[in-house]
mmCIF file of C-alpha atoms in Angstrom:
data_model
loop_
_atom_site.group_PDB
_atom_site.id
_atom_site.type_symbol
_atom_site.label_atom_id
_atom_site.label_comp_id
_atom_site.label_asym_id
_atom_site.label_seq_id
_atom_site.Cartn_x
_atom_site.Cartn_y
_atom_site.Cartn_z
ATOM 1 C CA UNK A 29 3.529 28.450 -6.877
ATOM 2 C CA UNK A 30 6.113 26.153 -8.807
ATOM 3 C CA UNK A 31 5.861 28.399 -12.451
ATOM 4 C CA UNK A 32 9.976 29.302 -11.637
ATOM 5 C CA UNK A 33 10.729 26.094 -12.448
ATOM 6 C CA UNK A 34 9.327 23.749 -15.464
ATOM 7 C CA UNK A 35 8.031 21.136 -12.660
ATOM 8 C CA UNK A 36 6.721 17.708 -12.792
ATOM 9 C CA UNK A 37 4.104 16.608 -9.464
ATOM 10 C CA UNK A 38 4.618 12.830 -8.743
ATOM 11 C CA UNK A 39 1.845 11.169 -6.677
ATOM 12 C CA UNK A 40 0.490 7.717 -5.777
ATOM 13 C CA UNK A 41 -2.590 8.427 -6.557
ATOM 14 C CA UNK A 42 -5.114 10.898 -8.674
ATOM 15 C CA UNK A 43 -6.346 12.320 -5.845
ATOM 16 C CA UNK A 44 -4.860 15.887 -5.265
ATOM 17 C CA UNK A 45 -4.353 16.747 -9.462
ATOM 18 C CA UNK A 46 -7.098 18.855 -9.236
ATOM 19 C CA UNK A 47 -6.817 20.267 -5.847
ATOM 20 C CA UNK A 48 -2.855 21.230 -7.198
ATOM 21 C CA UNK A 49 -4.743 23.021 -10.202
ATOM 22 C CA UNK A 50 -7.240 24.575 -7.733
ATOM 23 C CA UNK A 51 -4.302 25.930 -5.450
ATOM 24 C CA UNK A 52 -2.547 27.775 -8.694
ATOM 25 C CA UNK A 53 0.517 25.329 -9.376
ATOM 26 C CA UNK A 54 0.746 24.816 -12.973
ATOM 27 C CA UNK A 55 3.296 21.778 -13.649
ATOM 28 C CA UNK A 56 2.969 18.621 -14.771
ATOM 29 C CA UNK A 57 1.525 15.916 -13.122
ATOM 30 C CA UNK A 58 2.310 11.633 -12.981
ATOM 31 C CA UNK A 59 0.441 9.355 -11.425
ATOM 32 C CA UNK A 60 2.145 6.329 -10.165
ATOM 33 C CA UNK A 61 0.023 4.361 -8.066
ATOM 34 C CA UNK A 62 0.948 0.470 -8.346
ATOM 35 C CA UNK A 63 -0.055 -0.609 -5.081
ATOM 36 C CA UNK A 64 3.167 -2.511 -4.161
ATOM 37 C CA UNK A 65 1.565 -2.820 -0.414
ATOM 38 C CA UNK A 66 -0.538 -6.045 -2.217
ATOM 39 C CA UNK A 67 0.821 -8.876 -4.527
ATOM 40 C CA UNK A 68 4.241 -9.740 -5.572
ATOM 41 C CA UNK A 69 7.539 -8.376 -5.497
ATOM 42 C CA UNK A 70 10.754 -8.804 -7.053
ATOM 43 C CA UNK A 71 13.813 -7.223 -7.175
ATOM 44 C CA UNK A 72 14.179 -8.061 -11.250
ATOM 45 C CA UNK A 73 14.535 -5.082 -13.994
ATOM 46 C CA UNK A 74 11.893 -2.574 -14.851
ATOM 47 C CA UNK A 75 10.557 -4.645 -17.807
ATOM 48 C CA UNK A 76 10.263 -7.749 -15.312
ATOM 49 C CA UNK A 77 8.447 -5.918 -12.809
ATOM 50 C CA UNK A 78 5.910 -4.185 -15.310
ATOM 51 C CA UNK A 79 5.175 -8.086 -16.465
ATOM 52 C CA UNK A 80 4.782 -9.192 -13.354
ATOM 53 C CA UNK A 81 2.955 -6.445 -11.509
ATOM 54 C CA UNK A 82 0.458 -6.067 -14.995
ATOM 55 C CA UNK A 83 -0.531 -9.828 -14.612
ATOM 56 C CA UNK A 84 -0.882 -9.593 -11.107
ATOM 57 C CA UNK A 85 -3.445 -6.118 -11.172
ATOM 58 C CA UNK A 86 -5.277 -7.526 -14.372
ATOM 59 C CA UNK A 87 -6.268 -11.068 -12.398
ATOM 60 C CA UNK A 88 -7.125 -9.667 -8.828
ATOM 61 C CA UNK A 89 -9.337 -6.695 -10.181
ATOM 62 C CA UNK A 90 -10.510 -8.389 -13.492
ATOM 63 C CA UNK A 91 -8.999 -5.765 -16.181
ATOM 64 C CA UNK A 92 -7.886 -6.325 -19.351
ATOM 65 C CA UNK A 93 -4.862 -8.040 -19.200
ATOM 66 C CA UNK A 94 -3.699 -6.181 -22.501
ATOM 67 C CA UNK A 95 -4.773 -2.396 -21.054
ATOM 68 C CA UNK A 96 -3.737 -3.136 -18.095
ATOM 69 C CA UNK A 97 0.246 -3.567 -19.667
ATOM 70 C CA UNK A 98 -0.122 -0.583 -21.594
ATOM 71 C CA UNK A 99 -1.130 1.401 -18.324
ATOM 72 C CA UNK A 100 1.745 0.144 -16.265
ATOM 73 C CA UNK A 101 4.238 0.837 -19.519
ATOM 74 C CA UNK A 102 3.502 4.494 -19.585
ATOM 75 C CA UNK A 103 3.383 5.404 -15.911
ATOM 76 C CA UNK A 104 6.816 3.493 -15.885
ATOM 77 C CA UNK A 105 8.457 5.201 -18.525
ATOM 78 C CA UNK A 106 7.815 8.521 -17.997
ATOM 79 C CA UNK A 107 10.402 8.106 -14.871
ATOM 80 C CA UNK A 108 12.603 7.524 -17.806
ATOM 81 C CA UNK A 109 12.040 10.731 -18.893
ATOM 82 C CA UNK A 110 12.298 13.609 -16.784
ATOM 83 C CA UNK A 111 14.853 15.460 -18.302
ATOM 84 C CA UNK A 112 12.313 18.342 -19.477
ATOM 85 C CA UNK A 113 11.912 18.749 -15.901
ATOM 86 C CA UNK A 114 14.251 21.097 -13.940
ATOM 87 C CA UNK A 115 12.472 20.298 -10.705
ATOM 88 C CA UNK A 116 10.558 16.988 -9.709
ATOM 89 C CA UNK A 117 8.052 17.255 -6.169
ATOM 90 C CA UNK A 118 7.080 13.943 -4.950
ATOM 91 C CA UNK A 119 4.119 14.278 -2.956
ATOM 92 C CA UNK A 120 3.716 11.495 -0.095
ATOM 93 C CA UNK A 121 1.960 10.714 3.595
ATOM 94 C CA UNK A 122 2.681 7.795 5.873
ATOM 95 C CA UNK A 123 0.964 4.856 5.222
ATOM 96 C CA UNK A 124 2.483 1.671 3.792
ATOM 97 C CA UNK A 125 0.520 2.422 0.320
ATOM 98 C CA UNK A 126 2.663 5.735 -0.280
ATOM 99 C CA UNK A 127 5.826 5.162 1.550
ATOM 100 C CA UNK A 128 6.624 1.209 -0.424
ATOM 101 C CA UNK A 129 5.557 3.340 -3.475
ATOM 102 C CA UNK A 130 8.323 6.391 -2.633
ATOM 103 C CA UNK A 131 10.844 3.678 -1.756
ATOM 104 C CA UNK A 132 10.337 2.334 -5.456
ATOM 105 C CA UNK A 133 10.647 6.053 -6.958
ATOM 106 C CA UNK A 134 13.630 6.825 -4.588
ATOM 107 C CA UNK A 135 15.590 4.081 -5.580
ATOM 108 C CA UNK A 136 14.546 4.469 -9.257
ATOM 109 C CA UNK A 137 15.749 7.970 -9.423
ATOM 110 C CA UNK A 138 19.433 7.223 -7.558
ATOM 111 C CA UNK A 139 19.655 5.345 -9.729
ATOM 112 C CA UNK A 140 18.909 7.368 -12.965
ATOM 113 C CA UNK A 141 19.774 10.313 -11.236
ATOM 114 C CA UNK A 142 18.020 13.126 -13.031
ATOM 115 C CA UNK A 143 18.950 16.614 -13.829
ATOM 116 C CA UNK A 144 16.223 18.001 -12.048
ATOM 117 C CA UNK A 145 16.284 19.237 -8.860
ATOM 118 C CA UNK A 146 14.410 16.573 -6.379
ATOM 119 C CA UNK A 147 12.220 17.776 -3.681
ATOM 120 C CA UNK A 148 9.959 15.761 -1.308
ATOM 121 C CA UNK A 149 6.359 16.565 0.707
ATOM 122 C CA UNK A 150 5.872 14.051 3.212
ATOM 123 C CA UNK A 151 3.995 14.658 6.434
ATOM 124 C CA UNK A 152 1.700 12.355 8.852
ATOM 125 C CA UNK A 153 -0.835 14.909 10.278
ATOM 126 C CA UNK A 154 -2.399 17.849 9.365
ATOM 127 C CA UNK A 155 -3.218 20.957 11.628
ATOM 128 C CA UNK A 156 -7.239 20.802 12.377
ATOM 129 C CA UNK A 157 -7.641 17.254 10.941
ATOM 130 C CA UNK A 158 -8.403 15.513 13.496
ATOM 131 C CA UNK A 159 -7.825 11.853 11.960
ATOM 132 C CA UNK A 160 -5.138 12.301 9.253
ATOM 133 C CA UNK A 161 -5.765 9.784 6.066
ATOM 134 C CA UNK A 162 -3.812 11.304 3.362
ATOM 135 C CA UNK A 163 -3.076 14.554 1.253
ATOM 136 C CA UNK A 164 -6.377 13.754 -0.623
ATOM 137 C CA UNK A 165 -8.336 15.253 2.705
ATOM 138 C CA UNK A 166 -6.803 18.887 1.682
ATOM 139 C CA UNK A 167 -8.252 21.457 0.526
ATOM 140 C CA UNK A 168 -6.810 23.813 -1.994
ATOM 141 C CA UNK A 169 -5.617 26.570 0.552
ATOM 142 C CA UNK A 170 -3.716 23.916 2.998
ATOM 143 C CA UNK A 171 -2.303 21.666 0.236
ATOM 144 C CA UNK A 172 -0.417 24.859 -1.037
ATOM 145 C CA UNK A 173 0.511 25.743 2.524
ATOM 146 C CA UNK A 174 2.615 22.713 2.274
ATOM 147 C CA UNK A 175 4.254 24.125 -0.595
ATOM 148 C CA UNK A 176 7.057 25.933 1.209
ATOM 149 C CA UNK A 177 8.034 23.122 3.926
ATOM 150 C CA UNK A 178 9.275 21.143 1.000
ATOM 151 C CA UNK A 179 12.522 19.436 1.526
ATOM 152 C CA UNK A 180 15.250 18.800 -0.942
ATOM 153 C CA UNK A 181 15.861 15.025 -1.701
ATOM 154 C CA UNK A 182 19.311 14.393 -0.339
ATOM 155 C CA UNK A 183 21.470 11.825 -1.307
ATOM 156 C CA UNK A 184 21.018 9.889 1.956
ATOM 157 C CA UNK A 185 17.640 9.576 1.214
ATOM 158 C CA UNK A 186 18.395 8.469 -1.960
ATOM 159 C CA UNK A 187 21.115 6.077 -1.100
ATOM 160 C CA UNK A 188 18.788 4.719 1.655
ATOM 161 C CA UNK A 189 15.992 3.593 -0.823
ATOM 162 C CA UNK A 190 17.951 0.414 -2.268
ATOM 163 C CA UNK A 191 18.024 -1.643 0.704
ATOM 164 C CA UNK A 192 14.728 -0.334 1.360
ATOM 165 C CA UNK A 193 13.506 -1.793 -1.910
ATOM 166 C CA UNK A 194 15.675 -5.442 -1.636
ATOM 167 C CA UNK A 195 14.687 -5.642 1.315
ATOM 168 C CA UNK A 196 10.619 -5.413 0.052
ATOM 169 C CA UNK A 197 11.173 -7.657 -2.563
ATOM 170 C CA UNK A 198 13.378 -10.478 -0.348
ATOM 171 C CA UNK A 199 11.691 -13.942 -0.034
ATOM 172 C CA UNK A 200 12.490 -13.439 3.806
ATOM 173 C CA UNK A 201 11.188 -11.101 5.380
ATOM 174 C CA UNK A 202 13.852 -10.773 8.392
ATOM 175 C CA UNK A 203 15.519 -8.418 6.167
ATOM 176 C CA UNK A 204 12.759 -5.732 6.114
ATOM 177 C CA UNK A 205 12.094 -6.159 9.915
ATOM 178 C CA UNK A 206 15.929 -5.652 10.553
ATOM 179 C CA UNK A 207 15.157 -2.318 8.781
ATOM 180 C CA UNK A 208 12.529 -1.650 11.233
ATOM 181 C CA UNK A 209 14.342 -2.218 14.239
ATOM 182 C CA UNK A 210 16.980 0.011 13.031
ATOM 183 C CA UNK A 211 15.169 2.498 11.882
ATOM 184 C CA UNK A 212 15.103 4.551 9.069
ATOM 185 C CA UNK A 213 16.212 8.048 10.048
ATOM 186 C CA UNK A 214 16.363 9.374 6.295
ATOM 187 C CA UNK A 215 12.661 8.331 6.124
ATOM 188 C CA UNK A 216 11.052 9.051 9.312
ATOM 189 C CA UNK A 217 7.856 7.776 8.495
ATOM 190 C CA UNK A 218 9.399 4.485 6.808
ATOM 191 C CA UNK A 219 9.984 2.441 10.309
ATOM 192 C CA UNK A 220 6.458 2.573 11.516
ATOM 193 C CA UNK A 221 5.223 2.009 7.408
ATOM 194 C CA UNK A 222 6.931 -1.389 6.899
ATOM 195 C CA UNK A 223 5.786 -2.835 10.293
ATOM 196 C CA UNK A 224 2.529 -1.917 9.351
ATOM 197 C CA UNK A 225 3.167 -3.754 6.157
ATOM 198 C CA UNK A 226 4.488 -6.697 8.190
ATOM 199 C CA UNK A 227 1.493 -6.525 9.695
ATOM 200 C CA UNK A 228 -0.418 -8.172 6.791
ATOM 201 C CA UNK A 229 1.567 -11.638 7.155
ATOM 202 C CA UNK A 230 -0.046 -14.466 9.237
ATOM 203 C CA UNK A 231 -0.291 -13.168 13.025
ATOM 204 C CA UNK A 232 1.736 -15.727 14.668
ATOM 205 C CA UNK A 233 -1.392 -16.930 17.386
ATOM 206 C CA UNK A 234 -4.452 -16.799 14.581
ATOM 207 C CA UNK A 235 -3.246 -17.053 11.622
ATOM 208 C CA UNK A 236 -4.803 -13.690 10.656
ATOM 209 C CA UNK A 237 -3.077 -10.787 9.189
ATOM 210 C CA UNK A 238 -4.010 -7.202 10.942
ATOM 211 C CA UNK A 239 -6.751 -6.300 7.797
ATOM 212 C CA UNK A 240 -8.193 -9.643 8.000
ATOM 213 C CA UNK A 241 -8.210 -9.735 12.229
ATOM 214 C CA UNK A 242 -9.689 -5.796 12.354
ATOM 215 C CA UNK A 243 -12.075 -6.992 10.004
ATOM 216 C CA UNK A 244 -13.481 -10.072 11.902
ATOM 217 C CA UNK A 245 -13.291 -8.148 15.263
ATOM 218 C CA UNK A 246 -15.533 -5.388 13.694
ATOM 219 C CA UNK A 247 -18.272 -7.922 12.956
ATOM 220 C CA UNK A 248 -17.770 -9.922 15.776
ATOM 221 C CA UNK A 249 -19.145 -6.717 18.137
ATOM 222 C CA UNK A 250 -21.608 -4.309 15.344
ATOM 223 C CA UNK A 251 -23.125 -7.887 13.772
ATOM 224 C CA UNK A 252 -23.999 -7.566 10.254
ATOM 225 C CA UNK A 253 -22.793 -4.845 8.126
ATOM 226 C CA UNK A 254 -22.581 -4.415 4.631
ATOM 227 C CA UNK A 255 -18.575 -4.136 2.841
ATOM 228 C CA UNK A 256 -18.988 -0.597 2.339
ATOM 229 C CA UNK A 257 -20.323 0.039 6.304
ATOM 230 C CA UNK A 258 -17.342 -2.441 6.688
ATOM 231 C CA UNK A 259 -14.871 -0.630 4.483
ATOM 232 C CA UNK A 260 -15.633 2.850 6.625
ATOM 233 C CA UNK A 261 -15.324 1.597 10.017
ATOM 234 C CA UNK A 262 -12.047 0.281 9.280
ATOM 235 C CA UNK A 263 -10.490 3.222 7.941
ATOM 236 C CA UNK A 264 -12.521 5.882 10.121
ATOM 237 C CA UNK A 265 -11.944 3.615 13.648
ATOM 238 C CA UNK A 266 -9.898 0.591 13.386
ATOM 239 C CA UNK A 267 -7.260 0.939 11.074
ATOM 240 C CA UNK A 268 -3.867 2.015 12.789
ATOM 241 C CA UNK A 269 -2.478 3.360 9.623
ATOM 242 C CA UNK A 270 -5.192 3.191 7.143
ATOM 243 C CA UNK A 271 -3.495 2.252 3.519
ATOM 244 C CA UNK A 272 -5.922 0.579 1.530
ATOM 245 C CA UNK A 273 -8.121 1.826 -1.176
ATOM 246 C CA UNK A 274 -12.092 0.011 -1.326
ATOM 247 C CA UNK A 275 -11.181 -1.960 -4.581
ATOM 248 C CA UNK A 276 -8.226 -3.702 -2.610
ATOM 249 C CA UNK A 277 -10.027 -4.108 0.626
ATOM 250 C CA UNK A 278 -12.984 -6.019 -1.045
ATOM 251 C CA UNK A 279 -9.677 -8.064 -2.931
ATOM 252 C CA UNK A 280 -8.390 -8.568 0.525
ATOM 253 C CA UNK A 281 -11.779 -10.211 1.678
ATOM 254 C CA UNK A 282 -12.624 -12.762 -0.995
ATOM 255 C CA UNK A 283 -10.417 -15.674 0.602
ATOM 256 C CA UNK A 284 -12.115 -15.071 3.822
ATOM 257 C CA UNK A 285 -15.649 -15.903 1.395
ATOM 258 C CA UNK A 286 -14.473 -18.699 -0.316
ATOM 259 C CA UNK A 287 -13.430 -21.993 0.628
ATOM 260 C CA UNK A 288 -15.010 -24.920 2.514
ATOM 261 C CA UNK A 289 -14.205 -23.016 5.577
ATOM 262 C CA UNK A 290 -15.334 -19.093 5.199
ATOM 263 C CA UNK A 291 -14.810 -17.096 8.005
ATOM 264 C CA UNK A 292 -17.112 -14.499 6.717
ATOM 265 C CA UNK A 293 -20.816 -14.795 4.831
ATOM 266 C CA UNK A 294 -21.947 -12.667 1.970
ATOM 267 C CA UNK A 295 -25.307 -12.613 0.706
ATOM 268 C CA UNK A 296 -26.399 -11.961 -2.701
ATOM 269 C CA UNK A 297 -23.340 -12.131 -5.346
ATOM 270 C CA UNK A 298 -25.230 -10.192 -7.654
ATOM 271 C CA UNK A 299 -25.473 -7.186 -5.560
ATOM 272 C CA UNK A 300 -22.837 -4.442 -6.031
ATOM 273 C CA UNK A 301 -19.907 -5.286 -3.520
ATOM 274 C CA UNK A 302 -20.419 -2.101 -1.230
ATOM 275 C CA UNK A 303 -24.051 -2.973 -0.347
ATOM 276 C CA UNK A 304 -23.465 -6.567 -0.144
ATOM 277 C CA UNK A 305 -24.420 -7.662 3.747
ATOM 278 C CA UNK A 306 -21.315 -9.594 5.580
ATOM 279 C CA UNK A 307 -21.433 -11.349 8.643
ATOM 280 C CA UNK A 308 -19.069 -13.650 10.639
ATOM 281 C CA UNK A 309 -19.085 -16.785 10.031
ATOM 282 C CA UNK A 310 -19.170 -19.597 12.614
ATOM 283 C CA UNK A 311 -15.995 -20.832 11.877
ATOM 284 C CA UNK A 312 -14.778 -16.742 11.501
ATOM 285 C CA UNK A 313 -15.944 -16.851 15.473
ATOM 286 C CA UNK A 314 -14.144 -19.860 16.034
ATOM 287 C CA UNK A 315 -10.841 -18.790 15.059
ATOM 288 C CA UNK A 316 -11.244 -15.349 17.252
ATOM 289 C CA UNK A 317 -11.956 -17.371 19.720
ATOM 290 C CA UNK A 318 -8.480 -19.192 19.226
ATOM 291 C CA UNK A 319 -9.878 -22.397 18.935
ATOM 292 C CA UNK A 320 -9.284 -22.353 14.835
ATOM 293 C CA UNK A 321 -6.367 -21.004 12.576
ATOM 294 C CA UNK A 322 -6.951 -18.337 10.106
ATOM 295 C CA UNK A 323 -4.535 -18.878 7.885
ATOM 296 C CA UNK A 324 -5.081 -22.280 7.089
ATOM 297 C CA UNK A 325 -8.831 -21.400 6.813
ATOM 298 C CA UNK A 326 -7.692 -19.421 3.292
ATOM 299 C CA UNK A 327 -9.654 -20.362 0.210
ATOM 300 C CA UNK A 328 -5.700 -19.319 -0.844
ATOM 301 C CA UNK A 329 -2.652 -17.821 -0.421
ATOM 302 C CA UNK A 330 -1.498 -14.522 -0.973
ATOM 303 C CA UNK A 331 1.879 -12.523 -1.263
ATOM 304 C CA UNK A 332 3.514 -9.771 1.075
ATOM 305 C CA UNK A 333 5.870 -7.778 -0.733
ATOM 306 C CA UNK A 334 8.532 -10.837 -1.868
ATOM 307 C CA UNK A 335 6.949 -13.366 0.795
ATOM 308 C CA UNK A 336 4.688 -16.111 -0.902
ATOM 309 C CA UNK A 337 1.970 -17.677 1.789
ATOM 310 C CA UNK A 338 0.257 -20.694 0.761
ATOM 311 C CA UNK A 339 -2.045 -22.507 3.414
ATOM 312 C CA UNK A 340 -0.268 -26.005 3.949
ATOM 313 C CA UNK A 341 2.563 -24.755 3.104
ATOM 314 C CA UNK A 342 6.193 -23.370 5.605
ATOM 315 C CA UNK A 343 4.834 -19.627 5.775
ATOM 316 C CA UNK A 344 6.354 -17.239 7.827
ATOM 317 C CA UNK A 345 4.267 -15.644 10.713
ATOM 318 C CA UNK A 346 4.326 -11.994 12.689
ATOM 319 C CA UNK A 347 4.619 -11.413 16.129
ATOM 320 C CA UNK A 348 3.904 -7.730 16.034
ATOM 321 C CA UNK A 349 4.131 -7.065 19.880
ATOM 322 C CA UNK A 350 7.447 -8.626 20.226
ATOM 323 C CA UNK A 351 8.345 -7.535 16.486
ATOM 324 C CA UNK A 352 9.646 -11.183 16.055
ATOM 325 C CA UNK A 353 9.291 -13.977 12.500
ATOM 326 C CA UNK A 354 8.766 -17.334 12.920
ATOM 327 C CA UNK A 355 8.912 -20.379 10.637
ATOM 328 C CA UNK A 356 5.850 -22.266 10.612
ATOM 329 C CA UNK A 357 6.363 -25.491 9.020
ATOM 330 C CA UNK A 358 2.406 -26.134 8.623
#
């Protein structure tokens, strides 16, 4: 497969390094995976971001603050060295998780512009799978059948990612849905990826972003469930462009738990979190029912990309229908 080349694999994720071994390829393999689709943003030098991003991971999941920097230092700095590489894959789907990730490593990369030839697998669906998640679904046999559809990185792709990426990191988030509306032919699956991401700010009538509002609705109509049952039916049914990972979807839940105004109801905290039984909470009902407000229902805030949301606070809200912002001043 790639043994013409000395090759390095670059993926979001741990989840086709053996199924690339299984298929015969025999290069390297990095996995970057921090999940820029959650937390904060900022367009600040690599050192800055590894700092920020570290204390961000090691707080929400509860890591070792310490490990946790050492982990982000060494996936970062092997993109600082890829000279032993004469060709570099980057394998990718189309979900906000991979494609904020890509922008990141595109941008990185026209920027240190390697000697290695740059090549990029991207694709949305998958011949005979019938709901299309991510490479990780493959089996050996079709993961290498994507082998030869591999398309060289140009440098409009490249020169593309930098807006991309300011654009992510901006305080205001007008400046990624501009991107959206214009498109982003050298990344077909970008457009529809960063509306999805837009997705997870305030919706402009509840208050709810599209995780938290799937998530309610799904209660709301198969009554209790536990967060695993949960978890499933959102990514199997629900989920337009599924993107999250378990860990980050029972993150995503625990401001919806807390608070003197939950909208959802856990049982037993000493029960691991996928068997732990949820149901809607009264006030959850309420605010489907428009007769509440979601966001300022938060036990706290939260970040999209560069865009800080704090409950009391000016936060900016999503009309996704209309594919408008708006300025809420409370």
């Amino acid at each position: 497969m790639d043994q013409s080349l000395p090759t390095l694999h670059v993926r979001c994720g741990s989840d086709i390094r053996q199924t690339l071994l299984d298929a015969g390829f025999g290069g390297d393999f990095l996995e970057f995976s921090d999940p820029f689709c959650i937390g904060p943003l900022r367009d600040c030098s690599t050192d800055e971001l590894i700092q920020l991003r570290s204390q961000f991971l090691a707080t929400a999941f509860q890591l070792d603050p310490a490990q946790t920097l050492e982990r982000q230092q060494q996936s970062y700095s092997v993109l600082n060295a890829l000279d032993a590489y004469q060709r570099i894959v980057l394998w990718f789907e189309h979900d906000s998780y991979d494609q904020l990730i890509l922008i990141y490593l595109l941008q990185h990369l026209a920027r240190h512009r390697p000697r290695a030839r740059l090549e990029l697998i991207a694709i949305d669906h998958f011949p005979g799978v019938e709901r299309f998640i991510g490479l990780g679904q493959l089996n050996p046999q079709q993961l290498a059948s994507l082998w030869p559809a591999r398309q060289p990185v140009s440098q409009a792709l490249l020169t593309s990612a930098a807006p991309l990426w300011q654009a992510l990191c901006a305080d205001d988030p007008r400046q990624l849905l501009e991107q959206v509306r214009i498109g982003t032919p050298a990344l077909p699956m970008m457009a529809n990826a960063l509306h999805r991401h837009l997705q997870e700010l305030p919706g402009l009538a509840d208050g709810l972003s599209l995780t938290e509002r799937l998530s309610l609705q799904t209660l709301q109509q198969q009554g209790t469930m536990t967060a695993g049952q949960l978890f499933r039916a959102l990514m199997m049914e629900h989920e337009p462009l599924p993107w999250l990972g378990d860990l980050m979807y029972w993150w995503l839940l625990q401001p919806l738990l807390g608070g003197d105004t939950p909208l959802l109801l856990a049982d037993d905290s000493h029960t691991p979190w996928p068997q732990r039984q949820l149901r809607l909470s009264s006030h959850g009902a309420a605010v489907l029912a428009g007769e509440r407000d979601g966001f300022a229902s938060r036990s706290r805030g939260y970040w999209v990309g560069g865009v800080e949301l704090q409950p009391g606070q000016p936060h900016w809200r999503y009309d996704s229908a209309q594919q408008t912002l708006h300025l809420t001043h409370a």
